[in-house]
């Protein structure tokens, strides 16, 4: 990692007229600028086919920042660093013009030849762009060049391998930054600190003391404007292959020997290698899929997935997944990790619950259904923090116990302006820290696991829709835990 704290850089955004650039990238660059994390030696080049000009891009950047942050200051100085070039990534003639523009800007802003190429476009174009950047010499400069790749990284292991080969023909692995925005979330980054900086947790973090782990990432939104993308993806590809398995890896990894990118990645990779792959006939016992029906979201009637767009009328795509994962290593053998994620669920929330085993003879809770196991809850969003559920004496006479909670609210301590995931990841990329980006081996192992499930699902039609909008998913997701004697802790 470079020691440079204020990187000098030209950031080239492919897909600058799109949704991701507008909602995440422009506000993130602004916050980095505002907090002094990037120096005045920076320029942003926006590329897309639309015939915009520098002025139109700057207006759009201003609008997106006003919508996201409403800053009090004038944005003119900041947006003056933005340049637009109409650009079709498939058109060879565009790349020489881009090269000239970057060279000019490097002179004007003294950015020392450092370049970030951010591919905020449909993945079909990733390979082409990487190759053209190499062919037209854009990745050669006096400084460093890095390529940021958005998800999805392929749609199965085979397509991911093809894409990776195309990227690696142009860029080295160390230059490729595969974004998983969950790895930029404050509390996801906190998993390692909670585990490895606290004896009271780390000593108990194994199959002798943990009975099960539950990861829920529920969304209230439906498929919105992304029907075309989502219907070819579904919840397993959209959320499980990347975000959820990354959280699993962080929860189950061994302490790395140091906090370097290589050591952390190497431990995460070992977890993904230890993830038990199911035989096809076991998929039905371990995984549940769902698709939302119409329903009620906080008093408002909403339609089912199949009514969201004409092309979805007979869709067999899952908008919900629940599953039971097993990690076959010394620490976690026998501890089920339950996961669930879906659209149009009751709450927007991401939480991890670590449920600890009961003590051998509980003097206070005699019956199973009386028990209040100790839980460690890692609240990823919307509230950031941790909650520890314990038992304490009920005040008054007698030896009665009651559940209590110790809660730490991250926002209350750190202030609400904790950096957004994209902001942190962009900065990490600019300072050359790839720790919170996914290595190819992680991507490949995750696809291998998810492919088994998707293969089975693709061979038979599901009984969809099977959960009401505004619910917590199909009943089968509850049964998945009930047959092991557990239940989902409420989110
Ligand atoms: N939006 C989000 O919240 C998230 C998005 N992502 C990923 O980010 C990427 C971008 O997503 P999103 O912004 O939503 O997509 P959009 O469809 O909103 O934007 C796509 C962009 O690509 C440009 N484009 C399309 N074809 C070409 C071409 N031939 N040459 C040059 N530019 C082209 C479009 O502009 P024009 O039409 O003007 O050419 C537009 O700027 C995808 O990989 C997506 O999966 C990941 C997580 C979240
Ligand atoms: O990557 C994705 O993530 C979002 C959920 O992200 P969050 O930060 O809001 O939890 C999901 O809506 C989207 O479908 C998926 O592509």
Coordinates of C-alpha atoms and ligand atoms in Angstrom, one line a residue:
X1 CA 0.0 0.0 0.0
X2 CA 1.3 3.4 -0.9
X3 CA 1.9 6.0 1.9
X4 CA 0.4 8.7 -0.2
X5 CA -2.5 10.0 1.7
X6 CA -3.8 12.5 -0.8
X7 CA -3.6 10.6 -4.1
X8 CA -3.2 12.6 -7.3
X9 CA -5.2 10.9 -10.0
X10 CA -7.3 11.0 -13.1
X11 CA -10.5 9.0 -12.6
X12 CA -12.1 7.7 -15.8
X13 CA -15.7 6.6 -15.4
X14 CA -17.1 4.4 -18.1
X15 CA -20.9 4.8 -17.8
X16 CA -20.9 8.3 -16.4
X17 CA -24.5 9.0 -17.4
X18 CA -25.7 5.9 -15.6
X19 CA -27.4 5.3 -12.3
X20 CA -24.4 4.1 -10.3
X21 CA -22.3 7.1 -11.3
X22 CA -25.1 9.4 -10.3
X23 CA -26.2 7.8 -7.1
X24 CA -22.8 6.6 -5.7
X25 CA -19.7 7.7 -7.5
X26 CA -20.2 11.5 -7.9
X27 CA -21.2 12.0 -4.2
X28 CA -18.4 9.7 -3.1
X29 CA -15.7 11.7 -5.0
X30 CA -17.2 14.9 -3.6
X31 CA -17.0 13.6 -0.1
X32 CA -13.4 12.5 -0.6
X33 CA -12.6 16.0 -1.9
X34 CA -14.5 17.7 0.9
X35 CA -12.7 15.7 3.6
X36 CA -9.3 16.4 2.0
X37 CA -8.7 12.8 1.1
X38 CA -8.0 13.7 -2.5
X39 CA -5.9 16.7 -3.3
X40 CA -6.7 19.4 -5.8
X41 CA -4.6 17.4 -8.2
X42 CA -7.4 15.4 -9.6
X43 CA -9.6 15.2 -12.7
X44 CA -12.6 13.0 -13.6
X45 CA -13.4 12.0 -17.1
X46 CA -17.0 10.9 -17.7
X47 CA -17.6 8.6 -20.7
X48 CA -20.9 7.4 -22.3
X49 CA -22.6 7.5 -25.6
X50 CA -24.9 10.4 -24.8
X51 CA -23.9 13.6 -26.6
X52 CA -23.3 15.5 -23.3
X53 CA -20.7 18.3 -22.9
X54 CA -18.4 19.1 -19.9
X55 CA -21.1 21.6 -18.8
X56 CA -23.9 19.0 -18.9
X57 CA -21.8 16.5 -17.0
X58 CA -21.0 19.2 -14.4
X59 CA -24.7 20.1 -14.0
X60 CA -25.5 16.4 -13.5
X61 CA -22.7 16.0 -11.0
X62 CA -24.0 19.0 -9.1
X63 CA -27.5 17.7 -9.1
X64 CA -26.5 14.2 -7.9
X65 CA -24.5 15.7 -5.0
X66 CA -27.3 18.0 -4.1
X67 CA -29.7 15.1 -4.0
X68 CA -27.4 12.8 -2.0
X69 CA -25.8 15.3 0.4
X70 CA -27.2 18.8 0.1
X71 CA -23.8 20.5 0.8
X72 CA -23.9 24.1 1.8
X73 CA -20.9 25.1 -0.3
X74 CA -20.7 26.1 -3.9
X75 CA -19.8 23.1 -6.1
X76 CA -18.3 25.1 -8.9
X77 CA -14.6 24.6 -8.1
X78 CA -15.2 20.9 -7.5
X79 CA -17.1 20.3 -10.7
X80 CA -14.6 22.2 -12.7
X81 CA -12.4 19.1 -12.4
X82 CA -15.0 17.1 -14.4
X83 CA -14.7 16.5 -18.2
X84 CA -17.0 14.6 -20.5
X85 CA -16.3 12.8 -23.7
X86 CA -19.0 11.1 -25.9
X87 CA -17.7 7.6 -26.2
X88 CA -18.9 4.3 -27.5
X89 CA -16.7 1.6 -25.9
X90 CA -17.1 -0.6 -28.9
X91 CA -15.9 2.0 -31.3
X92 CA -12.1 1.8 -31.8
X93 CA -11.8 5.4 -32.9
X94 CA -12.8 6.7 -29.4
X95 CA -9.8 5.4 -27.5
X96 CA -7.1 7.7 -29.1
X97 CA -9.2 10.7 -28.3
X98 CA -9.5 9.5 -24.7
X99 CA -5.7 9.0 -24.5
X100 CA -5.1 12.6 -25.6
X101 CA -7.6 14.0 -23.2
X102 CA -6.0 12.1 -20.3
X103 CA -2.5 13.3 -21.3
X104 CA -3.8 16.9 -21.3
X105 CA -5.4 16.6 -17.9
X106 CA -2.3 15.0 -16.4
X107 CA -0.5 18.1 -17.5
X108 CA -3.1 20.5 -16.2
X109 CA -3.7 18.8 -12.9
X110 CA -0.2 17.4 -12.3
X111 CA -1.5 13.9 -11.5
X112 CA 1.8 12.1 -12.0
X113 CA 0.3 9.6 -14.4
X114 CA -1.9 7.9 -11.9
X115 CA -5.1 6.5 -13.5
X116 CA -8.2 4.8 -12.2
X117 CA -10.5 3.3 -14.9
X118 CA -13.8 2.7 -13.3
X119 CA -16.1 0.4 -15.3
X120 CA -19.6 1.5 -14.2
X121 CA -21.3 -0.3 -17.1
X122 CA -23.0 -3.5 -18.0
X123 CA -20.5 -6.4 -17.5
X124 CA -20.7 -7.5 -21.2
X125 CA -18.3 -4.6 -21.9
X126 CA -15.7 -5.2 -19.2
X127 CA -13.4 -7.5 -21.3
X128 CA -13.6 -5.2 -24.4
X129 CA -12.8 -2.1 -22.4
X130 CA -9.8 -3.7 -20.6
X131 CA -8.4 -4.9 -23.9
X132 CA -8.8 -1.6 -25.6
X133 CA -7.2 0.2 -22.7
X134 CA -4.2 -2.0 -23.2
X135 CA -4.2 -1.9 -27.0
X136 CA -4.3 1.9 -27.1
X137 CA -1.6 2.3 -24.5
X138 CA -3.9 4.0 -21.9
X139 CA -2.8 1.8 -19.1
X140 CA 0.9 2.7 -19.7
X141 CA 1.9 5.9 -17.8
X142 CA 4.5 7.4 -15.6
X143 CA 2.3 6.5 -12.5
X144 CA 0.0 3.6 -11.7
X145 CA -3.1 2.3 -13.5
X146 CA -5.9 0.5 -11.8
X147 CA -9.1 -1.1 -13.1
X148 CA -12.2 -1.1 -11.0
X149 CA -14.8 -3.7 -12.0
X150 CA -18.4 -3.6 -10.9
X151 CA -20.5 -6.6 -10.2
X152 CA -21.7 -9.0 -11.5
X153 CA -18.4 -10.7 -12.2
X154 CA -19.9 -13.3 -14.7
X155 CA -23.1 -15.2 -14.3
X156 CA -21.5 -18.6 -13.4
X157 CA -18.0 -20.0 -12.9
X158 CA -17.5 -20.6 -16.6
X159 CA -18.4 -17.0 -17.7
X160 CA -16.4 -15.6 -14.8
X161 CA -13.4 -17.5 -15.9
X162 CA -13.7 -16.1 -19.4
X163 CA -14.1 -12.6 -18.1
X164 CA -11.2 -13.0 -15.8
X165 CA -9.0 -14.3 -18.6
X166 CA -9.9 -11.3 -20.7
X167 CA -9.1 -8.9 -17.9
X168 CA -5.9 -10.7 -17.0
X169 CA -4.7 -10.4 -20.6
X170 CA -4.7 -6.7 -20.2
X171 CA -4.2 -6.0 -16.4
X172 CA -2.2 -7.8 -13.7
X173 CA -4.2 -9.2 -10.7
X174 CA -2.8 -6.4 -8.5
X175 CA -4.2 -3.8 -10.8
X176 CA -7.7 -5.3 -10.8
X177 CA -10.1 -4.0 -8.1
X178 CA -13.3 -6.1 -8.0
X179 CA -15.8 -4.1 -6.0
X180 CA -18.1 -5.7 -3.5
X181 CA -19.7 -2.7 -1.8
X182 CA -20.6 -4.7 1.3
X183 CA -16.8 -4.8 2.0
X184 CA -16.9 -1.1 2.3
X185 CA -19.6 -1.0 4.9
X186 CA -18.4 0.1 8.3
X187 CA -19.8 -2.8 10.3
X188 CA -18.7 -5.4 7.8
X189 CA -15.2 -4.0 8.2
X190 CA -15.9 -4.2 11.9
X191 CA -16.4 -8.0 11.9
X192 CA -12.6 -8.5 12.0
X193 CA -12.1 -6.0 14.8
X194 CA -14.9 -7.4 16.9
X195 CA -13.5 -10.9 16.5
X196 CA -9.7 -10.3 16.7
X197 CA -9.5 -7.4 19.1
X198 CA -11.8 -9.0 21.8
X199 CA -10.7 -12.0 23.8
X200 CA -14.3 -12.5 25.1
X201 CA -15.5 -13.2 21.6
X202 CA -12.6 -14.8 19.9
X203 CA -12.0 -17.4 22.6
X204 CA -15.7 -18.5 22.1
X205 CA -15.7 -18.2 18.3
X206 CA -15.8 -21.9 17.5
X207 CA -18.1 -25.0 17.4
X208 CA -17.8 -25.6 21.1
X209 CA -19.6 -22.4 22.0
X210 CA -21.5 -21.2 18.9
X211 CA -24.7 -23.1 18.1
X212 CA -25.5 -21.3 14.8
X213 CA -25.0 -18.1 12.9
X214 CA -27.7 -16.2 11.0
X215 CA -27.1 -13.7 8.3
X216 CA -30.1 -11.7 7.1
X217 CA -30.0 -9.1 4.4
X218 CA -33.6 -8.1 3.6
X219 CA -34.8 -5.3 1.3
X220 CA -38.1 -3.6 1.1
X221 CA -37.6 -2.5 -2.5
X222 CA -38.8 -4.6 -5.4
X223 CA -37.0 -5.0 -8.6
X224 CA -37.6 -1.3 -9.5
X225 CA -36.1 -0.2 -12.9
X226 CA -33.7 -3.1 -13.0
X227 CA -36.0 -5.8 -14.3
X228 CA -33.9 -6.7 -17.3
X229 CA -30.7 -7.1 -15.2
X230 CA -32.4 -8.7 -12.3
X231 CA -34.4 -11.3 -14.1
X232 CA -31.2 -12.7 -15.6
X233 CA -29.6 -12.7 -12.2
X234 CA -31.9 -13.5 -9.3
X235 CA -31.1 -13.2 -5.6
X236 CA -28.5 -16.0 -5.5
X237 CA -26.3 -14.3 -8.1
X238 CA -27.2 -10.8 -7.1
X239 CA -26.6 -11.1 -3.3
X240 CA -25.4 -14.6 -2.2
X241 CA -22.5 -15.2 -4.6
X242 CA -20.9 -11.9 -3.5
X243 CA -22.1 -10.0 -0.5
X244 CA -23.4 -12.8 1.7
X245 CA -20.5 -15.2 1.0
X246 CA -18.0 -12.4 1.7
X247 CA -19.7 -11.9 5.1
X248 CA -19.5 -15.7 5.7
X249 CA -15.8 -15.6 5.0
X250 CA -15.1 -12.8 7.4
X251 CA -17.1 -14.5 10.1
X252 CA -15.5 -17.9 9.7
X253 CA -11.9 -17.1 8.8
X254 CA -8.9 -17.8 11.1
X255 CA -7.0 -14.8 12.5
X256 CA -4.6 -13.7 9.8
X257 CA -0.9 -13.5 10.8
X258 CA -1.0 -9.8 10.0
X259 CA -3.5 -7.3 8.6
X260 CA -2.0 -7.2 5.1
X261 CA -4.2 -7.7 2.0
X262 CA -2.5 -11.0 1.2
X263 CA -2.9 -12.5 4.6
X264 CA -6.5 -11.5 5.0
X265 CA -7.4 -12.7 1.6
X266 CA -5.6 -16.0 2.1
X267 CA -7.7 -16.7 5.2
X268 CA -10.9 -15.8 3.5
X269 CA -10.1 -18.1 0.6
X270 CA -9.5 -21.0 3.0
X271 CA -13.1 -20.5 4.4
X272 CA -14.5 -20.6 0.9
X273 CA -12.6 -23.7 0.1
X274 CA -14.0 -25.3 3.3
X275 CA -17.5 -24.4 2.4
X276 CA -19.3 -27.7 1.9
X277 CA -20.5 -28.2 -1.6
X278 CA -23.8 -30.0 -1.8
X279 CA -24.6 -32.9 -4.0
X280 CA -27.4 -31.9 -6.4
X281 CA -29.9 -34.0 -4.6
X282 CA -29.2 -32.2 -1.3
X283 CA -29.9 -28.7 -2.6
X284 CA -33.6 -29.0 -1.7
X285 CA -32.7 -29.8 1.9
X286 CA -30.3 -26.9 2.3
X287 CA -31.7 -24.1 0.1
X288 CA -35.0 -22.4 -0.3
X289 CA -36.0 -20.0 -3.1
X290 CA -38.8 -17.6 -3.2
X291 CA -40.5 -15.0 -5.4
X292 CA -42.6 -12.2 -4.1
X293 CA -46.3 -11.9 -4.6
X294 CA -48.4 -8.8 -4.2
X295 CA -48.8 -7.6 -0.7
X296 CA -48.8 -4.7 1.7
X297 CA -45.7 -2.7 2.4
X298 CA -46.4 -0.4 5.4
X299 CA -50.0 0.2 4.5
X300 CA -49.4 0.5 0.7
X301 CA -50.5 -2.2 -1.7
X302 CA -47.7 -3.4 -4.0
X303 CA -47.7 -5.7 -6.9
X304 CA -46.0 -9.1 -7.3
X305 CA -42.7 -9.6 -9.2
X306 CA -44.5 -11.1 -12.2
X307 CA -46.6 -8.0 -12.6
X308 CA -43.7 -5.5 -12.4
X309 CA -42.9 -5.7 -16.1
X310 CA -44.4 -7.4 -19.1
X311 CA -41.3 -9.7 -19.6
X312 CA -41.6 -10.9 -16.0
X313 CA -45.1 -12.4 -16.4
X314 CA -43.9 -16.0 -16.4
X315 CA -40.6 -15.5 -14.7
X316 CA -39.0 -18.3 -12.7
X317 CA -36.4 -16.0 -11.1
X318 CA -35.9 -16.1 -7.4
X319 CA -36.2 -12.8 -5.5
X320 CA -35.5 -14.6 -2.2
X321 CA -33.0 -17.2 -1.0
X322 CA -32.5 -18.9 2.3
X323 CA -29.9 -21.5 2.9
X324 CA -27.9 -23.5 5.4
X325 CA -24.1 -23.5 4.9
X326 CA -21.6 -25.7 6.6
X327 CA -17.9 -25.0 6.9
X328 CA -15.8 -28.1 7.1
X329 CA -12.9 -26.9 9.1
X330 CA -11.7 -27.5 12.6
X331 CA -13.2 -24.3 14.0
X332 CA -16.6 -24.4 12.5
X333 CA -17.4 -28.1 11.7
X334 CA -21.1 -28.7 12.7
X335 CA -22.1 -25.0 13.1
X336 CA -24.8 -24.2 10.6
X337 CA -24.6 -20.7 9.1
X338 CA -28.1 -19.8 7.9
X339 CA -28.5 -17.0 5.4
X340 CA -31.5 -15.3 3.9
X341 CA -31.9 -12.4 1.5
X342 CA -34.7 -11.1 -0.6
X343 CA -36.6 -8.2 -2.1
X344 CA -39.9 -6.8 -0.8
X345 CA -39.4 -8.1 2.6
X346 CA -40.8 -6.5 5.8
X347 CA -37.7 -4.4 6.6
X348 CA -34.6 -3.0 5.0
X349 CA -32.0 -4.5 7.3
X350 CA -28.7 -6.4 7.3
X351 CA -27.9 -8.2 10.5
X352 CA -25.7 -11.0 11.7
X353 CA -26.7 -13.0 14.7
X354 CA -24.2 -15.3 16.5
X355 CA -26.2 -17.6 18.8
X356 CA -24.2 -19.1 21.6
X357 CA -24.8 -22.6 23.1
X358 CA -26.5 -22.8 26.4
X359 CA -24.6 -23.7 29.5
X360 CA -24.7 -27.4 30.5
X361 CA -27.2 -27.0 33.4
X362 CA -29.2 -23.8 33.3
X363 CA -30.5 -23.1 36.8
X364 CA -32.8 -20.3 35.6
X365 CA -34.4 -21.6 32.4
X366 CA -35.6 -25.2 32.8
X367 CA -37.7 -25.5 29.7
X368 CA -36.4 -25.2 26.2
X369 CA -38.9 -22.6 25.2
X370 CA -38.0 -20.4 28.2
X371 CA -34.4 -20.0 27.1
X372 CA -32.8 -16.8 26.1
X373 CA -29.5 -17.8 24.6
X374 CA -26.7 -15.3 24.5
X375 CA -26.6 -13.6 21.2
X376 CA -24.1 -11.3 19.6
X377 CA -25.9 -9.2 17.0
X378 CA -23.8 -7.3 14.4
X379 CA -26.1 -4.6 13.0
X380 CA -24.7 -3.7 9.6
X381 CA -27.6 -1.5 8.5
X382 CA -29.6 0.7 8.8
X383 CA -28.3 1.2 12.3
X384 CA -24.7 0.4 12.8
X385 CA -23.6 -1.2 16.0
X386 CA -23.5 -4.3 18.1
X387 CA -25.9 -5.7 20.6
X388 CA -25.1 -8.4 23.2
X389 CA -28.0 -10.3 24.6
X390 CA -27.4 -11.6 28.1
X391 CA -29.5 -12.7 31.1
X392 CA -29.6 -10.7 34.3
X393 CA -31.5 -10.9 37.6
X394 CA -35.0 -9.7 37.5
X395 CA -35.3 -7.0 40.1
X396 CA -37.2 -7.8 43.2
X397 CA -37.4 -10.9 45.3
X398 CA -36.7 -14.4 44.1
X399 CA -34.2 -15.9 41.8
X400 CA -35.7 -14.9 38.5
X401 CA -33.8 -14.0 35.4
X402 CA -34.7 -11.8 32.5
X403 CA -33.1 -11.1 29.1
X404 CA -31.2 -7.8 28.8
X405 CA -29.3 -6.1 26.0
X406 CA -26.0 -4.2 26.0
X407 CA -26.1 -2.1 22.9
X408 CA -23.4 -0.1 21.1
X409 CA -24.6 2.3 18.4
X410 CA -21.8 3.1 16.1
X411 CA -23.3 6.3 14.8
X412 CA -23.8 7.7 18.2
X413 CA -20.1 7.3 19.0
X414 CA -18.5 8.0 15.6
X415 CA -20.9 10.7 14.4
X416 CA -23.4 10.1 11.6
X417 CA -21.0 11.1 8.9
X418 CA -19.2 7.8 8.6
X419 CA -18.0 7.4 5.1
X420 CA -20.2 5.6 2.6
X421 CA -19.0 2.2 1.3
X422 CA -18.2 3.5 -2.2
X423 CA -16.3 6.4 -0.8
X424 CA -14.1 4.2 1.3
X425 CA -13.5 1.7 -1.5
X426 CA -12.7 4.4 -4.0
X427 CA -10.1 5.8 -1.6
X428 CA -8.7 2.4 -0.9
X429 CA -8.3 1.8 -4.6
X430 CA -6.5 5.2 -5.0
X431 CA -4.0 4.4 -2.3
X432 CA -3.5 0.9 -3.6
X433 CA -5.2 -1.0 -0.7
X434 CA -7.0 -4.0 -2.2
X435 CA -7.9 -5.6 1.1
X436 CA -11.6 -4.9 0.8
X437 CA -11.8 -6.0 -2.8
X438 CA -12.3 -9.5 -3.9
X439 CA -9.5 -11.6 -5.2
X440 CA -10.2 -13.9 -8.2
X441 CA -9.9 -17.0 -6.1
X442 CA -12.7 -15.8 -3.9
X443 CA -14.9 -15.0 -6.9
X444 CA -14.2 -18.5 -8.4
X445 CA -14.9 -20.4 -5.2
X446 CA -18.1 -18.5 -4.6
X447 CA -19.4 -19.2 -8.1
X448 CA -18.5 -22.9 -7.6
X449 CA -20.7 -23.0 -4.6
X450 CA -23.6 -21.1 -6.1
X451 CA -23.5 -22.9 -9.4
X452 CA -24.5 -26.2 -7.8
X453 CA -27.7 -24.6 -6.5
X454 CA -28.5 -22.7 -9.7
X455 CA -28.0 -25.8 -11.8
X456 CA -30.5 -27.7 -9.8
X457 CA -33.0 -24.8 -9.7
X458 CA -32.7 -24.3 -13.5
X459 CA -33.8 -27.9 -14.1
X460 CA -37.2 -27.5 -12.4
X461 CA -39.9 -24.8 -12.2
X462 CA -40.5 -23.4 -8.8
X463 CA -43.9 -22.9 -7.3
X464 CA -43.8 -19.1 -7.6
X465 CA -44.9 -16.7 -6.2
X466 CA -44.6 -18.1 -2.8
X467 CA -44.2 -15.2 -0.4
X468 CA -46.2 -12.1 0.2
X469 CA -44.6 -8.7 -0.2
X470 CA -44.0 -7.3 3.2
X471 CA -43.4 -10.7 4.8
X472 CA -40.1 -12.4 5.8
X473 CA -40.1 -14.8 2.9
X474 CA -41.7 -18.2 2.3
X475 CA -42.6 -20.6 5.2
X476 CA -40.0 -23.0 3.9
X477 CA -37.3 -20.6 5.1
X478 CA -38.6 -20.9 8.7
X479 CA -38.8 -24.7 8.3
X480 CA -35.1 -24.8 7.3
X481 CA -34.2 -23.8 10.8
X482 CA -37.0 -25.5 12.6
X483 CA -35.9 -28.9 11.5
X484 CA -32.5 -28.2 13.3
X485 CA -34.3 -26.9 16.4
X486 CA -33.6 -23.2 15.7
X487 CA -35.6 -20.2 14.6
X488 CA -34.7 -16.9 12.9
X489 CA -34.1 -14.2 15.4
X490 CA -36.2 -11.2 14.5
X491 CA -34.3 -8.5 12.6
Ligands
LIG1 N1 -27.0 1.0 -10.0 C1 -26.6 0.4 -8.9 O1 -27.1 0.7 -7.8 C2 -25.6 -0.7 -9.0 C3 -25.0 -1.0 -10.1 N2 -24.0 -1.9 -10.2 C4 -23.3 -2.3 -11.4 O2 -22.7 -1.1 -12.0 C5 -22.8 -1.2 -13.4 C6 -23.5 0.0 -13.9 O3 -24.8 0.0 -13.4 P1 -25.9 1.2 -13.7 O4 -25.2 2.5 -13.5 O5 -27.0 0.9 -12.8 O6 -26.3 1.0 -15.2 P2 -27.0 2.0 -16.1 O7 -27.8 1.2 -17.1 O8 -27.8 3.1 -15.4 O9 -25.8 2.8 -16.8 C7 -25.1 2.2 -17.9 C8 -24.1 3.2 -18.4 O10 -23.4 2.6 -19.5 C9 -23.4 3.5 -20.6 N3 -23.3 2.8 -21.9 C10 -24.1 1.8 -22.3 N4 -23.6 1.3 -23.5 C11 -22.5 2.0 -23.8 C12 -21.5 1.9 -24.8 N5 -21.6 1.1 -25.8 N6 -20.5 2.8 -24.8 C13 -20.4 3.7 -23.8 N7 -21.2 3.8 -22.8 C14 -22.3 2.9 -22.8 C15 -24.8 4.2 -20.5 O11 -24.8 5.5 -21.1 P3 -25.3 5.9 -22.6 O12 -26.6 5.2 -22.7 O13 -25.3 7.4 -22.6 O14 -24.2 5.3 -23.4 C16 -24.8 4.4 -19.0 O15 -24.0 5.5 -18.6 C17 -23.4 -2.5 -13.7 O16 -22.4 -3.5 -13.8 C18 -24.2 -2.8 -12.4 O17 -24.4 -4.2 -12.3 C19 -23.6 -2.6 -9.0 C20 -24.2 -2.3 -7.8 C21 -25.3 -1.4 -7.7
LIG2 O1 -25.4 -5.3 -5.0 C1 -26.6 -5.1 -4.7 O2 -26.9 -4.6 -3.5 C2 -28.1 -4.0 -3.3 C3 -28.3 -4.0 -1.8 O3 -27.3 -3.2 -1.3 P1 -27.5 -2.4 0.1 O4 -26.2 -1.7 0.3 O5 -28.6 -1.4 -0.1 O6 -27.8 -3.4 1.1 C4 -29.3 -4.7 -3.9 O7 -30.4 -3.9 -3.8 C5 -29.0 -4.9 -5.4 O8 -30.0 -5.7 -6.0 C6 -27.7 -5.6 -5.6 O9 -27.3 -5.6 -7.0

